[in-house]
Amino acid sequence: QVQLVESGGGLVQPGGSLRLSCAASGSIFRIYAMGWYRQAPGKQRDLVARIISGGSINYADSVKGRFTISRDNAKNTVYLQMNSLKPEDTALYYCNSRGRLTTNRDFDYWGQGTQVTVSS
C-alpha cells in the first residue's frame, strides 16, 4: 500500500559526499515521519536522521554537523545529504516512513536499503 524507492548510495572516498533520496508513494493520507536508519554488518539498525511532520529533526550524535536531512512534502520525498564521510559511515542505509493511509489505518514501512561504502 506504500512503496518506498531509495536511491543515491555508492562507493565514495573518505571526506567525500553522497546524497540519498527516498520517495514514498501509494495510498498515503498523511506522513508523520520519514527518516534514515543504517545497519553495518554484525550491528543493530540505528537511527541516522529523522524528520517529523511539523519540522522537528533528530540526528544521531555521530552524524551531527556532517549530515543534513530535508523533505519535499509535495513529493513525499526525504533526502539525506552526507558530507565529510568516514569509513565508519559504511552501512546499508534504510528509509523509513510512518503515517496514515487513505483507509484510515496507520502504516510503518521500510525501504529495501541502499549501500553506502566509504573507502579509499
PDB file of C-alpha atoms in Angstrom:
ATOM      1  CA  GLN A   1       0.000   0.000   0.000  1.00  0.00           C
ATOM      2  CA  VAL A   2       3.047   2.224   0.419  1.00  0.00           C
ATOM      3  CA  GLN A   3       6.156   1.947  -1.700  1.00  0.00           C
ATOM      4  CA  LEU A   4       9.486   3.468  -0.766  1.00  0.00           C
ATOM      5  CA  VAL A   5      12.034   3.952  -3.541  1.00  0.00           C
ATOM      6  CA  GLU A   6      15.572   4.700  -2.376  1.00  0.00           C
ATOM      7  CA  SER A   7      18.469   5.956  -4.454  1.00  0.00           C
ATOM      8  CA  GLY A   8      21.862   7.559  -4.129  1.00  0.00           C
ATOM      9  CA  GLY A   9      24.092   5.035  -2.414  1.00  0.00           C
ATOM     10  CA  GLY A  10      27.506   4.066  -3.681  1.00  0.00           C
ATOM     11  CA  LEU A  11      31.230   3.994  -3.084  1.00  0.00           C
ATOM     12  CA  VAL A  12      32.970   7.185  -2.009  1.00  0.00           C
ATOM     13  CA  GLN A  13      36.364   8.083  -0.616  1.00  0.00           C
ATOM     14  CA  PRO A  14      36.757   9.368   2.936  1.00  0.00           C
ATOM     15  CA  GLY A  15      35.874  13.041   3.069  1.00  0.00           C
ATOM     16  CA  GLY A  16      33.523  12.721   0.136  1.00  0.00           C
ATOM     17  CA  SER A  17      29.794  13.314  -0.157  1.00  0.00           C
ATOM     18  CA  LEU A  18      26.706  11.415  -1.162  1.00  0.00           C
ATOM     19  CA  ARG A  19      23.033  12.309  -1.314  1.00  0.00           C
ATOM     20  CA  LEU A  20      20.362   9.722  -0.606  1.00  0.00           C
ATOM     21  CA  SER A  21      16.757  10.079  -1.719  1.00  0.00           C
ATOM     22  CA  CYS A  22      13.638   8.202  -0.669  1.00  0.00           C
ATOM     23  CA  ALA A  23      10.275   8.717  -2.355  1.00  0.00           C
ATOM     24  CA  ALA A  24       7.081   7.389  -0.804  1.00  0.00           C
ATOM     25  CA  SER A  25       4.037   6.606  -2.922  1.00  0.00           C
ATOM     26  CA  GLY A  26       0.755   4.760  -2.588  1.00  0.00           C
ATOM     27  CA  SER A  27      -2.424   5.195  -0.604  1.00  0.00           C
ATOM     28  CA  ILE A  28      -0.978   7.850   1.674  1.00  0.00           C
ATOM     29  CA  PHE A  29      -3.223  10.233   3.544  1.00  0.00           C
ATOM     30  CA  ARG A  30      -0.581  11.760   5.776  1.00  0.00           C
ATOM     31  CA  ILE A  31       3.061  11.142   6.622  1.00  0.00           C
ATOM     32  CA  TYR A  32       4.007  11.576  10.273  1.00  0.00           C
ATOM     33  CA  ALA A  33       7.722  10.985   9.900  1.00  0.00           C
ATOM     34  CA  MET A  34      10.348   9.977   7.379  1.00  0.00           C
ATOM     35  CA  GLY A  35      13.915   9.170   8.084  1.00  0.00           C
ATOM     36  CA  TRP A  36      17.061   7.152   7.522  1.00  0.00           C
ATOM     37  CA  TYR A  37      18.495   4.324   9.555  1.00  0.00           C
ATOM     38  CA  ARG A  38      21.652   2.328   8.935  1.00  0.00           C
ATOM     39  CA  GLN A  39      22.937  -1.103   9.721  1.00  0.00           C
ATOM     40  CA  ALA A  40      26.540  -2.208   9.488  1.00  0.00           C
ATOM     41  CA  PRO A  41      27.431  -5.915   9.334  1.00  0.00           C
ATOM     42  CA  GLY A  42      27.001  -7.560  12.726  1.00  0.00           C
ATOM     43  CA  LYS A  43      25.401  -4.472  14.263  1.00  0.00           C
ATOM     44  CA  GLN A  44      21.874  -3.335  15.001  1.00  0.00           C
ATOM     45  CA  ARG A  45      19.922  -0.908  12.862  1.00  0.00           C
ATOM     46  CA  ASP A  46      20.289   2.607  14.261  1.00  0.00           C
ATOM     47  CA  LEU A  47      18.711   5.967  13.580  1.00  0.00           C
ATOM     48  CA  VAL A  48      20.749   8.308  11.396  1.00  0.00           C
ATOM     49  CA  ALA A  49      18.302  11.175  10.935  1.00  0.00           C
ATOM     50  CA  ARG A  50      14.563  11.640  11.055  1.00  0.00           C
ATOM     51  CA  ILE A  51      12.213  14.486  10.202  1.00  0.00           C
ATOM     52  CA  ILE A  52       8.777  14.640  11.756  1.00  0.00           C
ATOM     53  CA  SER A  53       5.735  16.477  10.401  1.00  0.00           C
ATOM     54  CA  GLY A  54       5.910  19.982  11.774  1.00  0.00           C
ATOM     55  CA  GLY A  55       9.610  20.138  11.077  1.00  0.00           C
ATOM     56  CA  SER A  56      11.219  18.544  14.112  1.00  0.00           C
ATOM     57  CA  ILE A  57      14.505  16.826  13.221  1.00  0.00           C
ATOM     58  CA  ASN A  58      16.591  14.263  15.082  1.00  0.00           C
ATOM     59  CA  TYR A  59      20.179  13.277  14.259  1.00  0.00           C
ATOM     60  CA  ALA A  60      22.449  10.623  15.623  1.00  0.00           C
ATOM     61  CA  ASP A  61      25.313  12.249  17.521  1.00  0.00           C
ATOM     62  CA  SER A  62      27.816  10.625  15.184  1.00  0.00           C
ATOM     63  CA  VAL A  63      26.478  12.465  12.131  1.00  0.00           C
ATOM     64  CA  LYS A  64      25.642  15.897  13.578  1.00  0.00           C
ATOM     65  CA  GLY A  65      27.340  18.639  11.609  1.00  0.00           C
ATOM     66  CA  ARG A  66      28.054  16.328   8.666  1.00  0.00           C
ATOM     67  CA  PHE A  67      24.649  15.036   7.533  1.00  0.00           C
ATOM     68  CA  THR A  68      21.558  17.081   6.694  1.00  0.00           C
ATOM     69  CA  ILE A  69      18.071  15.677   6.275  1.00  0.00           C
ATOM     70  CA  SER A  70      15.418  17.526   4.313  1.00  0.00           C
ATOM     71  CA  ARG A  71      11.982  16.795   2.934  1.00  0.00           C
ATOM     72  CA  ASP A  72       9.853  17.762  -0.036  1.00  0.00           C
ATOM     73  CA  ASN A  73       6.300  17.407   1.258  1.00  0.00           C
ATOM     74  CA  ALA A  74       4.736  17.803  -2.183  1.00  0.00           C
ATOM     75  CA  LYS A  75       6.720  14.814  -3.454  1.00  0.00           C
ATOM     76  CA  ASN A  76       6.646  12.762  -0.218  1.00  0.00           C
ATOM     77  CA  THR A  77      10.397  12.568  -0.592  1.00  0.00           C
ATOM     78  CA  VAL A  78      13.135  12.761   2.004  1.00  0.00           C
ATOM     79  CA  TYR A  79      16.788  13.496   1.274  1.00  0.00           C
ATOM     80  CA  LEU A  80      19.933  12.846   3.256  1.00  0.00           C
ATOM     81  CA  GLN A  81      22.949  14.940   2.297  1.00  0.00           C
ATOM     82  CA  MET A  82      26.040  13.255   3.687  1.00  0.00           C
ATOM     83  CA  ASN A  83      29.275  15.243   3.776  1.00  0.00           C
ATOM     84  CA  SER A  84      32.700  14.534   5.241  1.00  0.00           C
ATOM     85  CA  LEU A  85      32.014  10.833   5.062  1.00  0.00           C
ATOM     86  CA  LYS A  86      34.080   8.490   7.187  1.00  0.00           C
ATOM     87  CA  PRO A  87      34.791   4.761   6.853  1.00  0.00           C
ATOM     88  CA  GLU A  88      32.607   4.181   9.918  1.00  0.00           C
ATOM     89  CA  ASP A  89      29.640   5.536   7.955  1.00  0.00           C
ATOM     90  CA  THR A  90      29.788   2.415   5.804  1.00  0.00           C
ATOM     91  CA  ALA A  91      26.484   0.581   6.153  1.00  0.00           C
ATOM     92  CA  LEU A  92      23.249  -0.358   4.490  1.00  0.00           C
ATOM     93  CA  TYR A  93      21.013   2.681   4.741  1.00  0.00           C
ATOM     94  CA  TYR A  94      17.258   2.151   5.090  1.00  0.00           C
ATOM     95  CA  CYS A  95      14.483   4.650   4.551  1.00  0.00           C
ATOM     96  CA  ASN A  96      11.535   4.541   6.941  1.00  0.00           C
ATOM     97  CA  SER A  97       8.156   6.201   6.651  1.00  0.00           C
ATOM     98  CA  ARG A  98       5.295   6.290   9.164  1.00  0.00           C
ATOM     99  CA  GLY A  99       1.891   7.773   8.626  1.00  0.00           C
ATOM    100  CA  ARG A 100      -1.739   7.142   7.863  1.00  0.00           C
ATOM    101  CA  LEU A 101      -3.289   5.505   4.821  1.00  0.00           C
ATOM    102  CA  THR A 102      -6.363   6.739   2.985  1.00  0.00           C
ATOM    103  CA  THR A 103      -8.143   3.766   4.598  1.00  0.00           C
ATOM    104  CA  ASN A 104      -7.577   5.468   7.956  1.00  0.00           C
ATOM    105  CA  ARG A 105      -5.058   2.858   9.099  1.00  0.00           C
ATOM    106  CA  ASP A 106      -1.567   3.716  10.277  1.00  0.00           C
ATOM    107  CA  PHE A 107       1.445   2.472   8.356  1.00  0.00           C
ATOM    108  CA  ASP A 108       5.130   1.932   9.075  1.00  0.00           C
ATOM    109  CA  TYR A 109       7.224   0.901   6.072  1.00  0.00           C
ATOM    110  CA  TRP A 110      10.882   0.288   5.329  1.00  0.00           C
ATOM    111  CA  GLY A 111      12.728   0.582   2.064  1.00  0.00           C
ATOM    112  CA  GLN A 112      14.945  -2.215   0.762  1.00  0.00           C
ATOM    113  CA  GLY A 113      18.125  -0.392   1.660  1.00  0.00           C
ATOM    114  CA  THR A 114      20.905   1.295  -0.276  1.00  0.00           C
ATOM    115  CA  GLN A 115      24.565   0.522   0.334  1.00  0.00           C
ATOM    116  CA  VAL A 116      26.967   3.287   1.304  1.00  0.00           C
ATOM    117  CA  THR A 117      30.641   2.355   1.320  1.00  0.00           C
ATOM    118  CA  VAL A 118      33.323   4.805   2.392  1.00  0.00           C
ATOM    119  CA  SER A 119      36.760   3.559   1.464  1.00  0.00           C
ATOM    120  CA  SER A 120      39.960   4.677  -0.174  1.00  0.00           C
TER     121      SER A 120
END
